[in-house]
């Protein structure tokens, strides 16, 4: 099977800093950028909130907007931005789609009221009351807004993307595998163009609870990812990130200008992480990508702030000899399923602008001309992933 | 050893099945061939005030012994493990906790259920707020690993020693078929010589039943559970939720042959097509499901006339069965092959359905017996298909089966399974 080069021709990026490539480049390419934070609403758990979005620009039908909650809207919106930048509106019917998804929103008011009312009632008695309350209180549309695969469904409905549709589940790792498999399918000739990414709506109690139970959420005043004392934790960042990938030939044939070449994506999971397990896994992935190192290599790290993963990643980064390392999470927060695609998008953006980013975190070091970018993704609990980006030919 | 496109042929060498009819491949298949229903009244939780009170359920041994009700992710993990073990044993591959390929895991999204919410609220002195739950949930690694989407896959990957990162995926009711497709692609790509493809679902819990009920997707024929699932029949009025799992051990035919494995069949074609029409309904012109069926047949290097039987999506909703009929006639013309729905017996196993039905499709070829569509009392004049009504049918010379899966959100996947060469 002949492998074809895969390039990135569109990025759709929404974060607490704003939306679109220009906004992100303007803010992130200047020294001294500050994170946007909401430290009050979920205190003592800070979050990077969603920016105001003109939803009508990407989701023109109000009926479609009403069928979604913020998570699906964010993802559908970011997907549209990516398609627009790629100039690929006319190609959606044969565009393949892989979404990395978490769960959609719950009705928090219903959850809290029912849990308070019935938590001490004996199960046999509580059951019928629970049934009645849920049947009355749950909105039918909320089920569809909650279903993980319906972010992809909405992207199909709103943007007409119908080549194929798959939804991966599994936090950070799912997104890295989504990018890897979307690229591999194009490379081997399964289609010419694909859309891949994810979204994370940070302002959700259910997610703070889910990840907080495992100690993965940073509790306390905001601190950059490198400066959160053990056990650390992530600060959730609203993030929508989609990439339009194409074979180089497909892009050239339609005159689309690539932002960057996606030279490789490699993923694995170290089942025992601490004590060097994850660092060794990442080193093996790095070798699989041809072991880029030294001059000209910039790193965009998806470091979450969870201490165990951070220690492993620091050990890995120390072996690279990279000219510059940037921890994007200190400005964007951690967007779980959106984190890896967002960092790939930021990498493509930097290569397309012929520059790199100044330090984003106190631990960020190095400076100089960047020719290739390595994106890292050490999941909050499991999963190691790397992507290598190069200047488009 | 290569297919018509020069890709490695992908063999099936192990099959594991869990259904409401039985824990196990042969017992489940024997019951399906016998036209036995696995649908019953829900006993797992109180059903008072529910519109639908029936389902297909798979109880864990400790539940059957009177233990507490398991959460959906735990049920999924246990059924998945049982199906994988059965498949590995049949394949005689990777049985020592070291499987030479990745895990593709089709499963439902999971989240805290009411027992977990109530437990946390009790610990927070009756305060059911999320803030209070956070105060008492700190350090609950068990909740974290159980309800994170990556948890089930990680646990199974550790247990079975699969390579690389496990990939959990959902395409609604097409999930199981998507998992198989992912595994086939990985082998065709040369990423691995073998892979485990799995579909599992264990969602019969109050909120999920209510949510499907609120979408008007479920039948409420509660009085006669075993007669409630009526795909393609005139009086059909919704599907029956169900649970189960199926695992396939897939490997390149070359790999299987080299190690002297018994080849149970070939996963010869995968086709997909997404629909952009509506969140729960297909485009009335049927182009996405027609496209998925045609793509699968073409991917297998076959013509429609080569397909001898179709394992239906056949949910028993008025809409699905009408659209599937439209698709069958569009793809196969005036003489479509027989089609039957396993869901008439085991209900709609949701994320597991595509995998269970692909597994039954392989057994259909092995035994040359078409499983029936039961509860077929009154034909629907709009369903112009041979649905193998009520009684299994022996056939001969059946080599290729098309297995259809059509999901909410417009995600359609069809598979072609073929006899061993």
mmCIF file with all atom_site columns, N, CA and C in Angstrom, chain A residues 164 166, chain B residues 171 173-182 184-185 267-274 286-300 307 310-313 320 324 327-328 331-332 339 354 357-358 361 401-407 411-417:
data_model
loop_
_atom_site.group_PDB
_atom_site.id
_atom_site.type_symbol
_atom_site.label_atom_id
_atom_site.label_alt_id
_atom_site.label_comp_id
_atom_site.label_asym_id
_atom_site.label_entity_id
_atom_site.label_seq_id
_atom_site.pdbx_PDB_ins_code
_atom_site.Cartn_x
_atom_site.Cartn_y
_atom_site.Cartn_z
_atom_site.occupancy
_atom_site.B_iso_or_equiv
_atom_site.pdbx_formal_charge
_atom_site.auth_seq_id
_atom_site.auth_comp_id
_atom_site.auth_asym_id
_atom_site.auth_atom_id
_atom_site.pdbx_PDB_model_num
ATOM 1   N N  . UNK A 1 164 ? -18.050 9.618   6.492  1.00 0.00 ? 164 UNK A N  1
ATOM 2   C CA . UNK A 1 164 ? -18.213 8.579   7.504  1.00 0.00 ? 164 UNK A CA 1
ATOM 3   C C  . UNK A 1 164 ? -18.193 9.300   8.832  1.00 0.00 ? 164 UNK A C  1
ATOM 4   N N  . UNK A 1 166 ? -17.327 8.606   13.066 1.00 0.00 ? 166 UNK A N  1
ATOM 5   C CA . UNK A 1 166 ? -16.951 7.740   14.197 1.00 0.00 ? 166 UNK A CA 1
ATOM 6   C C  . UNK A 1 166 ? -16.698 8.617   15.405 1.00 0.00 ? 166 UNK A C  1
ATOM 7   N N  . UNK B 2 171 ? -20.845 4.648   17.909 1.00 0.00 ? 171 UNK B N  1
ATOM 8   C CA . UNK B 2 171 ? -21.591 5.199   16.787 1.00 0.00 ? 171 UNK B CA 1
ATOM 9   C C  . UNK B 2 171 ? -23.051 4.793   16.989 1.00 0.00 ? 171 UNK B C  1
ATOM 10  N N  . UNK B 2 173 ? -26.252 2.934   17.575 1.00 0.00 ? 173 UNK B N  1
ATOM 11  C CA . UNK B 2 173 ? -26.660 1.549   17.345 1.00 0.00 ? 173 UNK B CA 1
ATOM 12  C C  . UNK B 2 173 ? -25.779 0.839   16.332 1.00 0.00 ? 173 UNK B C  1
ATOM 13  N N  . UNK B 2 174 ? -24.820 1.533   15.737 1.00 0.00 ? 174 UNK B N  1
ATOM 14  C CA . UNK B 2 174 ? -23.873 0.897   14.817 1.00 0.00 ? 174 UNK B CA 1
ATOM 15  C C  . UNK B 2 174 ? -22.537 0.601   15.498 1.00 0.00 ? 174 UNK B C  1
ATOM 16  N N  . UNK B 2 175 ? -22.445 0.843   16.780 1.00 0.00 ? 175 UNK B N  1
ATOM 17  C CA . UNK B 2 175 ? -21.164 0.790   17.501 1.00 0.00 ? 175 UNK B CA 1
ATOM 18  C C  . UNK B 2 175 ? -20.412 -0.524  17.311 1.00 0.00 ? 175 UNK B C  1
ATOM 19  N N  . UNK B 2 176 ? -21.097 -1.627  17.504 1.00 0.00 ? 176 UNK B N  1
ATOM 20  C CA . UNK B 2 176 ? -20.430 -2.933  17.420 1.00 0.00 ? 176 UNK B CA 1
ATOM 21  C C  . UNK B 2 176 ? -19.842 -3.175  16.039 1.00 0.00 ? 176 UNK B C  1
ATOM 22  N N  . UNK B 2 177 ? -20.565 -2.732  15.022 1.00 0.00 ? 177 UNK B N  1
ATOM 23  C CA . UNK B 2 177 ? -20.064 -2.884  13.655 1.00 0.00 ? 177 UNK B CA 1
ATOM 24  C C  . UNK B 2 177 ? -18.869 -1.963  13.421 1.00 0.00 ? 177 UNK B C  1
ATOM 25  N N  . UNK B 2 178 ? -18.923 -0.768  13.992 1.00 0.00 ? 178 UNK B N  1
ATOM 26  C CA . UNK B 2 178 ? -17.790 0.155   13.844 1.00 0.00 ? 178 UNK B CA 1
ATOM 27  C C  . UNK B 2 178 ? -16.533 -0.414  14.485 1.00 0.00 ? 178 UNK B C  1
ATOM 28  N N  . UNK B 2 179 ? -16.695 -1.074  15.625 1.00 0.00 ? 179 UNK B N  1
ATOM 29  C CA . UNK B 2 179 ? -15.539 -1.662  16.306 1.00 0.00 ? 179 UNK B CA 1
ATOM 30  C C  . UNK B 2 179 ? -14.900 -2.726  15.417 1.00 0.00 ? 179 UNK B C  1
ATOM 31  N N  . UNK B 2 180 ? -15.727 -3.534  14.769 1.00 0.00 ? 180 UNK B N  1
ATOM 32  C CA . UNK B 2 180 ? -15.199 -4.556  13.863 1.00 0.00 ? 180 UNK B CA 1
ATOM 33  C C  . UNK B 2 180 ? -14.493 -3.898  12.681 1.00 0.00 ? 180 UNK B C  1
ATOM 34  N N  . UNK B 2 181 ? -15.107 -2.871  12.154 1.00 0.00 ? 181 UNK B N  1
ATOM 35  C CA . UNK B 2 181 ? -14.502 -2.152  11.035 1.00 0.00 ? 181 UNK B CA 1
ATOM 36  C C  . UNK B 2 181 ? -13.134 -1.575  11.422 1.00 0.00 ? 181 UNK B C  1
ATOM 37  N N  . UNK B 2 182 ? -13.047 -1.021  12.620 1.00 0.00 ? 182 UNK B N  1
ATOM 38  C CA . UNK B 2 182 ? -11.775 -0.465  13.090 1.00 0.00 ? 182 UNK B CA 1
ATOM 39  C C  . UNK B 2 182 ? -10.698 -1.553  13.154 1.00 0.00 ? 182 UNK B C  1
ATOM 40  N N  . UNK B 2 184 ? -10.671 -4.424  11.468 1.00 0.00 ? 184 UNK B N  1
ATOM 41  C CA . UNK B 2 184 ? -10.356 -4.855  10.102 1.00 0.00 ? 184 UNK B CA 1
ATOM 42  C C  . UNK B 2 184 ? -9.371  -3.880  9.464  1.00 0.00 ? 184 UNK B C  1
ATOM 43  N N  . UNK B 2 185 ? -9.641  -2.599  9.638  1.00 0.00 ? 185 UNK B N  1
ATOM 44  C CA . UNK B 2 185 ? -8.760  -1.592  9.037  1.00 0.00 ? 185 UNK B CA 1
ATOM 45  C C  . UNK B 2 185 ? -7.345  -1.675  9.631  1.00 0.00 ? 185 UNK B C  1
ATOM 46  N N  . UNK B 2 267 ? -13.984 -11.575 7.272  1.00 0.00 ? 267 UNK B N  1
ATOM 47  C CA . UNK B 2 267 ? -14.655 -10.279 7.353  1.00 0.00 ? 267 UNK B CA 1
ATOM 48  C C  . UNK B 2 267 ? -14.291 -9.553  6.060  1.00 0.00 ? 267 UNK B C  1
ATOM 49  N N  . UNK B 2 268 ? -15.133 -9.726  5.043  1.00 0.00 ? 268 UNK B N  1
ATOM 50  C CA . UNK B 2 268 ? -14.676 -9.376  3.701  1.00 0.00 ? 268 UNK B CA 1
ATOM 51  C C  . UNK B 2 268 ? -15.015 -7.964  3.273  1.00 0.00 ? 268 UNK B C  1
ATOM 52  N N  . UNK B 2 269 ? -15.961 -7.307  3.947  1.00 0.00 ? 269 UNK B N  1
ATOM 53  C CA . UNK B 2 269 ? -16.292 -5.955  3.502  1.00 0.00 ? 269 UNK B CA 1
ATOM 54  C C  . UNK B 2 269 ? -16.870 -5.102  4.609  1.00 0.00 ? 269 UNK B C  1
ATOM 55  N N  . UNK B 2 270 ? -16.527 -3.829  4.593  1.00 0.00 ? 270 UNK B N  1
ATOM 56  C CA . UNK B 2 270 ? -17.083 -2.859  5.537  1.00 0.00 ? 270 UNK B CA 1
ATOM 57  C C  . UNK B 2 270 ? -17.517 -1.644  4.732  1.00 0.00 ? 270 UNK B C  1
ATOM 58  N N  . UNK B 2 271 ? -18.693 -1.146  5.041  1.00 0.00 ? 271 UNK B N  1
ATOM 59  C CA . UNK B 2 271 ? -19.153 0.066   4.355  1.00 0.00 ? 271 UNK B CA 1
ATOM 60  C C  . UNK B 2 271 ? -19.820 0.991   5.345  1.00 0.00 ? 271 UNK B C  1
ATOM 61  N N  . UNK B 2 272 ? -19.636 2.281   5.121  1.00 0.00 ? 272 UNK B N  1
ATOM 62  C CA . UNK B 2 272 ? -20.280 3.226   6.032  1.00 0.00 ? 272 UNK B CA 1
ATOM 63  C C  . UNK B 2 272 ? -20.731 4.427   5.236  1.00 0.00 ? 272 UNK B C  1
ATOM 64  N N  . UNK B 2 273 ? -21.678 5.106   5.815  1.00 0.00 ? 273 UNK B N  1
ATOM 65  C CA . UNK B 2 273 ? -22.141 6.355   5.229  1.00 0.00 ? 273 UNK B CA 1
ATOM 66  C C  . UNK B 2 273 ? -22.900 7.084   6.331  1.00 0.00 ? 273 UNK B C  1
ATOM 67  N N  . UNK B 2 274 ? -22.572 8.336   6.536  1.00 0.00 ? 274 UNK B N  1
ATOM 68  C CA . UNK B 2 274 ? -23.290 9.113   7.536  1.00 0.00 ? 274 UNK B CA 1
ATOM 69  C C  . UNK B 2 274 ? -24.443 9.846   6.880  1.00 0.00 ? 274 UNK B C  1
ATOM 70  N N  . UNK B 2 286 ? -33.334 7.520   1.912  1.00 0.00 ? 286 UNK B N  1
ATOM 71  C CA . UNK B 2 286 ? -32.570 6.328   2.263  1.00 0.00 ? 286 UNK B CA 1
ATOM 72  C C  . UNK B 2 286 ? -31.146 6.289   1.733  1.00 0.00 ? 286 UNK B C  1
ATOM 73  N N  . UNK B 2 287 ? -30.637 7.402   1.230  1.00 0.00 ? 287 UNK B N  1
ATOM 74  C CA . UNK B 2 287 ? -29.353 7.307   0.512  1.00 0.00 ? 287 UNK B CA 1
ATOM 75  C C  . UNK B 2 287 ? -28.195 6.889   1.420  1.00 0.00 ? 287 UNK B C  1
ATOM 76  N N  . UNK B 2 288 ? -28.264 7.273   2.685  1.00 0.00 ? 288 UNK B N  1
ATOM 77  C CA . UNK B 2 288 ? -27.133 6.931   3.555  1.00 0.00 ? 288 UNK B CA 1
ATOM 78  C C  . UNK B 2 288 ? -27.111 5.429   3.864  1.00 0.00 ? 288 UNK B C  1
ATOM 79  N N  . UNK B 2 289 ? -28.286 4.852   4.139  1.00 0.00 ? 289 UNK B N  1
ATOM 80  C CA . UNK B 2 289 ? -28.261 3.410   4.426  1.00 0.00 ? 289 UNK B CA 1
ATOM 81  C C  . UNK B 2 289 ? -28.025 2.605   3.147  1.00 0.00 ? 289 UNK B C  1
ATOM 82  N N  . UNK B 2 290 ? -28.560 3.109   2.048  1.00 0.00 ? 290 UNK B N  1
ATOM 83  C CA . UNK B 2 290 ? -28.280 2.452   0.758  1.00 0.00 ? 290 UNK B CA 1
ATOM 84  C C  . UNK B 2 290 ? -26.784 2.527   0.465  1.00 0.00 ? 290 UNK B C  1
ATOM 85  N N  . UNK B 2 291 ? -26.209 3.701   0.705  1.00 0.00 ? 291 UNK B N  1
ATOM 86  C CA . UNK B 2 291 ? -24.776 3.893   0.460  1.00 0.00 ? 291 UNK B CA 1
ATOM 87  C C  . UNK B 2 291 ? -23.933 2.982   1.329  1.00 0.00 ? 291 UNK B C  1
ATOM 88  N N  . UNK B 2 292 ? -24.309 2.837   2.592  1.00 0.00 ? 292 UNK B N  1
ATOM 89  C CA . UNK B 2 292 ? -23.541 1.978   3.492  1.00 0.00 ? 292 UNK B CA 1
ATOM 90  C C  . UNK B 2 292 ? -23.598 0.525   3.023  1.00 0.00 ? 292 UNK B C  1
ATOM 91  N N  . UNK B 2 293 ? -24.792 0.063   2.622  1.00 0.00 ? 293 UNK B N  1
ATOM 92  C CA . UNK B 2 293 ? -24.927 -1.318  2.146  1.00 0.00 ? 293 UNK B CA 1
ATOM 93  C C  . UNK B 2 293 ? -24.111 -1.531  0.874  1.00 0.00 ? 293 UNK B C  1
ATOM 94  N N  . UNK B 2 294 ? -24.244 -0.609  -0.055 1.00 0.00 ? 294 UNK B N  1
ATOM 95  C CA . UNK B 2 294 ? -23.508 -0.747  -1.327 1.00 0.00 ? 294 UNK B CA 1
ATOM 96  C C  . UNK B 2 294 ? -22.004 -0.692  -1.101 1.00 0.00 ? 294 UNK B C  1
ATOM 97  N N  . UNK B 2 295 ? -21.578 0.225   -0.211 1.00 0.00 ? 295 UNK B N  1
ATOM 98  C CA . UNK B 2 295 ? -20.144 0.351   0.058  1.00 0.00 ? 295 UNK B CA 1
ATOM 99  C C  . UNK B 2 295 ? -19.579 -0.942  0.637  1.00 0.00 ? 295 UNK B C  1
ATOM 100 N N  . UNK B 2 296 ? -20.349 -1.581  1.523  1.00 0.00 ? 296 UNK B N  1
ATOM 101 C CA . UNK B 2 296 ? -19.863 -2.822  2.136  1.00 0.00 ? 296 UNK B CA 1
ATOM 102 C C  . UNK B 2 296 ? -19.727 -3.925  1.090  1.00 0.00 ? 296 UNK B C  1
ATOM 103 N N  . UNK B 2 297 ? -20.731 -4.023  0.236  1.00 0.00 ? 297 UNK B N  1
ATOM 104 C CA . UNK B 2 297 ? -20.706 -5.078  -0.798 1.00 0.00 ? 297 UNK B CA 1
ATOM 105 C C  . UNK B 2 297 ? -19.549 -4.826  -1.775 1.00 0.00 ? 297 UNK B C  1
ATOM 106 N N  . UNK B 2 298 ? -19.384 -3.562  -2.158 1.00 0.00 ? 298 UNK B N  1
ATOM 107 C CA . UNK B 2 298 ? -18.285 -3.223  -3.073 1.00 0.00 ? 298 UNK B CA 1
ATOM 108 C C  . UNK B 2 298 ? -16.929 -3.440  -2.405 1.00 0.00 ? 298 UNK B C  1
ATOM 109 N N  . UNK B 2 299 ? -16.841 -3.110  -1.122 1.00 0.00 ? 299 UNK B N  1
ATOM 110 C CA . UNK B 2 299 ? -15.582 -3.275  -0.394 1.00 0.00 ? 299 UNK B CA 1
ATOM 111 C C  . UNK B 2 299 ? -15.174 -4.753  -0.361 1.00 0.00 ? 299 UNK B C  1
ATOM 112 N N  . UNK B 2 300 ? -16.185 -5.621  -0.352 1.00 0.00 ? 300 UNK B N  1
ATOM 113 C CA . UNK B 2 300 ? -15.912 -7.057  -0.350 1.00 0.00 ? 300 UNK B CA 1
ATOM 114 C C  . UNK B 2 300 ? -15.611 -7.581  -1.754 1.00 0.00 ? 300 UNK B C  1
ATOM 115 N N  . UNK B 2 307 ? -24.823 -11.831 -2.367 1.00 0.00 ? 307 UNK B N  1
ATOM 116 C CA . UNK B 2 307 ? -25.233 -11.857 -0.964 1.00 0.00 ? 307 UNK B CA 1
ATOM 117 C C  . UNK B 2 307 ? -26.442 -12.773 -0.824 1.00 0.00 ? 307 UNK B C  1
ATOM 118 N N  . UNK B 2 310 ? -29.353 -11.455 4.546  1.00 0.00 ? 310 UNK B N  1
ATOM 119 C CA . UNK B 2 310 ? -29.031 -10.205 5.233  1.00 0.00 ? 310 UNK B CA 1
ATOM 120 C C  . UNK B 2 310 ? -29.442 -10.321 6.692  1.00 0.00 ? 310 UNK B C  1
ATOM 121 N N  . UNK B 2 311 ? -28.496 -10.035 7.584  1.00 0.00 ? 311 UNK B N  1
ATOM 122 C CA . UNK B 2 311 ? -28.813 -9.938  9.002  1.00 0.00 ? 311 UNK B CA 1
ATOM 123 C C  . UNK B 2 311 ? -29.240 -8.492  9.232  1.00 0.00 ? 311 UNK B C  1
ATOM 124 N N  . UNK B 2 312 ? -30.515 -8.305  9.508  1.00 0.00 ? 312 UNK B N  1
ATOM 125 C CA . UNK B 2 312 ? -31.108 -6.969  9.507  1.00 0.00 ? 312 UNK B CA 1
ATOM 126 C C  . UNK B 2 312 ? -30.660 -6.131  10.692 1.00 0.00 ? 312 UNK B C  1
ATOM 127 N N  . UNK B 2 313 ? -30.722 -4.807  10.500 1.00 0.00 ? 313 UNK B N  1
ATOM 128 C CA . UNK B 2 313 ? -30.726 -3.962  11.695 1.00 0.00 ? 313 UNK B CA 1
ATOM 129 C C  . UNK B 2 313 ? -32.039 -4.220  12.412 1.00 0.00 ? 313 UNK B C  1
ATOM 130 N N  . UNK B 2 320 ? -37.519 2.424   11.268 1.00 0.00 ? 320 UNK B N  1
ATOM 131 C CA . UNK B 2 320 ? -36.333 1.681   10.834 1.00 0.00 ? 320 UNK B CA 1
ATOM 132 C C  . UNK B 2 320 ? -36.683 0.614   9.808  1.00 0.00 ? 320 UNK B C  1
ATOM 133 N N  . UNK B 2 324 ? -35.300 0.259   6.145  1.00 0.00 ? 324 UNK B N  1
ATOM 134 C CA . UNK B 2 324 ? -34.446 -0.873  5.791  1.00 0.00 ? 324 UNK B CA 1
ATOM 135 C C  . UNK B 2 324 ? -35.012 -1.605  4.569  1.00 0.00 ? 324 UNK B C  1
ATOM 136 N N  . UNK B 2 327 ? -34.093 0.370   1.612  1.00 0.00 ? 327 UNK B N  1
ATOM 137 C CA . UNK B 2 327 ? -32.690 0.136   1.290  1.00 0.00 ? 327 UNK B CA 1
ATOM 138 C C  . UNK B 2 327 ? -32.479 -1.210  0.609  1.00 0.00 ? 327 UNK B C  1
ATOM 139 N N  . UNK B 2 328 ? -33.145 -2.235  1.125  1.00 0.00 ? 328 UNK B N  1
ATOM 140 C CA . UNK B 2 328 ? -33.016 -3.575  0.539  1.00 0.00 ? 328 UNK B CA 1
ATOM 141 C C  . UNK B 2 328 ? -33.472 -3.589  -0.917 1.00 0.00 ? 328 UNK B C  1
ATOM 142 N N  . UNK B 2 331 ? -30.985 -1.701  -3.145 1.00 0.00 ? 331 UNK B N  1
ATOM 143 C CA . UNK B 2 331 ? -29.698 -2.366  -3.365 1.00 0.00 ? 331 UNK B CA 1
ATOM 144 C C  . UNK B 2 331 ? -29.875 -3.672  -4.143 1.00 0.00 ? 331 UNK B C  1
ATOM 145 N N  . UNK B 2 332 ? -30.933 -4.419  -3.799 1.00 0.00 ? 332 UNK B N  1
ATOM 146 C CA . UNK B 2 332 ? -31.068 -5.771  -4.358 1.00 0.00 ? 332 UNK B CA 1
ATOM 147 C C  . UNK B 2 332 ? -32.134 -5.887  -5.448 1.00 0.00 ? 332 UNK B C  1
ATOM 148 N N  . UNK B 2 339 ? -33.993 -11.863 4.682  1.00 0.00 ? 339 UNK B N  1
ATOM 149 C CA . UNK B 2 339 ? -33.457 -10.984 5.722  1.00 0.00 ? 339 UNK B CA 1
ATOM 150 C C  . UNK B 2 339 ? -34.182 -11.333 7.023  1.00 0.00 ? 339 UNK B C  1
ATOM 151 N N  . UNK B 2 354 ? -24.243 -4.556  16.673 1.00 0.00 ? 354 UNK B N  1
ATOM 152 C CA . UNK B 2 354 ? -23.482 -4.790  15.447 1.00 0.00 ? 354 UNK B CA 1
ATOM 153 C C  . UNK B 2 354 ? -22.505 -5.936  15.584 1.00 0.00 ? 354 UNK B C  1
ATOM 154 N N  . UNK B 2 357 ? -24.580 -9.337  16.043 1.00 0.00 ? 357 UNK B N  1
ATOM 155 C CA . UNK B 2 357 ? -25.201 -9.749  14.789 1.00 0.00 ? 357 UNK B CA 1
ATOM 156 C C  . UNK B 2 357 ? -24.158 -10.197 13.754 1.00 0.00 ? 357 UNK B C  1
ATOM 157 N N  . UNK B 2 358 ? -22.991 -9.595  13.782 1.00 0.00 ? 358 UNK B N  1
ATOM 158 C CA . UNK B 2 358 ? -21.912 -10.094 12.912 1.00 0.00 ? 358 UNK B CA 1
ATOM 159 C C  . UNK B 2 358 ? -21.505 -11.502 13.350 1.00 0.00 ? 358 UNK B C  1
ATOM 160 N N  . UNK B 2 361 ? -24.048 -13.836 12.211 1.00 0.00 ? 361 UNK B N  1
ATOM 161 C CA . UNK B 2 361 ? -23.941 -13.982 10.751 1.00 0.00 ? 361 UNK B CA 1
ATOM 162 C C  . UNK B 2 361 ? -22.901 -15.045 10.393 1.00 0.00 ? 361 UNK B C  1
ATOM 163 N N  . UNK B 2 401 ? -22.903 -13.004 3.776  1.00 0.00 ? 401 UNK B N  1
ATOM 164 C CA . UNK B 2 401 ? -23.997 -12.397 4.538  1.00 0.00 ? 401 UNK B CA 1
ATOM 165 C C  . UNK B 2 401 ? -23.688 -10.916 4.735  1.00 0.00 ? 401 UNK B C  1
ATOM 166 N N  . UNK B 2 402 ? -24.702 -10.099 4.524  1.00 0.00 ? 402 UNK B N  1
ATOM 167 C CA . UNK B 2 402 ? -24.581 -8.662  4.813  1.00 0.00 ? 402 UNK B CA 1
ATOM 168 C C  . UNK B 2 402 ? -25.232 -8.392  6.173  1.00 0.00 ? 402 UNK B C  1
ATOM 169 N N  . UNK B 2 403 ? -24.516 -7.704  7.057  1.00 0.00 ? 403 UNK B N  1
ATOM 170 C CA . UNK B 2 403 ? -25.060 -7.387  8.379  1.00 0.00 ? 403 UNK B CA 1
ATOM 171 C C  . UNK B 2 403 ? -25.192 -5.865  8.497  1.00 0.00 ? 403 UNK B C  1
ATOM 172 N N  . UNK B 2 404 ? -26.426 -5.421  8.717  1.00 0.00 ? 404 UNK B N  1
ATOM 173 C CA . UNK B 2 404 ? -26.723 -3.976  8.713  1.00 0.00 ? 404 UNK B CA 1
ATOM 174 C C  . UNK B 2 404 ? -26.763 -3.403  10.124 1.00 0.00 ? 404 UNK B C  1
ATOM 175 N N  . UNK B 2 405 ? -26.213 -2.193  10.293 1.00 0.00 ? 405 UNK B N  1
ATOM 176 C CA . UNK B 2 405 ? -26.348 -1.463  11.557 1.00 0.00 ? 405 UNK B CA 1
ATOM 177 C C  . UNK B 2 405 ? -26.550 0.014   11.249 1.00 0.00 ? 405 UNK B C  1
ATOM 178 N N  . UNK B 2 406 ? -27.661 0.538   11.730 1.00 0.00 ? 406 UNK B N  1
ATOM 179 C CA . UNK B 2 406 ? -27.984 1.947   11.470 1.00 0.00 ? 406 UNK B CA 1
ATOM 180 C C  . UNK B 2 406 ? -28.201 2.655   12.805 1.00 0.00 ? 406 UNK B C  1
ATOM 181 N N  . UNK B 2 407 ? -27.466 3.761   13.017 1.00 0.00 ? 407 UNK B N  1
ATOM 182 C CA . UNK B 2 407 ? -27.519 4.387   14.340 1.00 0.00 ? 407 UNK B CA 1
ATOM 183 C C  . UNK B 2 407 ? -28.190 5.738   14.380 1.00 0.00 ? 407 UNK B C  1
ATOM 184 N N  . UNK B 2 411 ? -25.370 7.413   11.822 1.00 0.00 ? 411 UNK B N  1
ATOM 185 C CA . UNK B 2 411 ? -24.132 6.687   11.640 1.00 0.00 ? 411 UNK B CA 1
ATOM 186 C C  . UNK B 2 411 ? -24.449 5.252   11.220 1.00 0.00 ? 411 UNK B C  1
ATOM 187 N N  . UNK B 2 412 ? -24.188 4.961   9.959  1.00 0.00 ? 412 UNK B N  1
ATOM 188 C CA . UNK B 2 412 ? -24.599 3.690   9.368  1.00 0.00 ? 412 UNK B CA 1
ATOM 189 C C  . UNK B 2 412 ? -23.379 2.880   8.962  1.00 0.00 ? 412 UNK B C  1
ATOM 190 N N  . UNK B 2 413 ? -23.366 1.627   9.401  1.00 0.00 ? 413 UNK B N  1
ATOM 191 C CA . UNK B 2 413 ? -22.241 0.752   9.086  1.00 0.00 ? 413 UNK B CA 1
ATOM 192 C C  . UNK B 2 413 ? -22.779 -0.611  8.668  1.00 0.00 ? 413 UNK B C  1
ATOM 193 N N  . UNK B 2 414 ? -22.295 -1.134  7.561  1.00 0.00 ? 414 UNK B N  1
ATOM 194 C CA . UNK B 2 414 ? -22.671 -2.474  7.130  1.00 0.00 ? 414 UNK B CA 1
ATOM 195 C C  . UNK B 2 414 ? -21.405 -3.307  6.949  1.00 0.00 ? 414 UNK B C  1
ATOM 196 N N  . UNK B 2 415 ? -21.543 -4.594  7.269  1.00 0.00 ? 415 UNK B N  1
ATOM 197 C CA . UNK B 2 415 ? -20.418 -5.518  7.162  1.00 0.00 ? 415 UNK B CA 1
ATOM 198 C C  . UNK B 2 415 ? -20.806 -6.663  6.241  1.00 0.00 ? 415 UNK B C  1
ATOM 199 N N  . UNK B 2 416 ? -19.830 -7.197  5.505  1.00 0.00 ? 416 UNK B N  1
ATOM 200 C CA . UNK B 2 416 ? -20.049 -8.444  4.773  1.00 0.00 ? 416 UNK B CA 1
ATOM 201 C C  . UNK B 2 416 ? -19.175 -9.508  5.413  1.00 0.00 ? 416 UNK B C  1
ATOM 202 N N  . UNK B 2 417 ? -19.813 -10.606 5.856  1.00 0.00 ? 417 UNK B N  1
ATOM 203 C CA . UNK B 2 417 ? -19.028 -11.730 6.351  1.00 0.00 ? 417 UNK B CA 1
ATOM 204 C C  . UNK B 2 417 ? -19.181 -12.879 5.359  1.00 0.00 ? 417 UNK B C  1
#
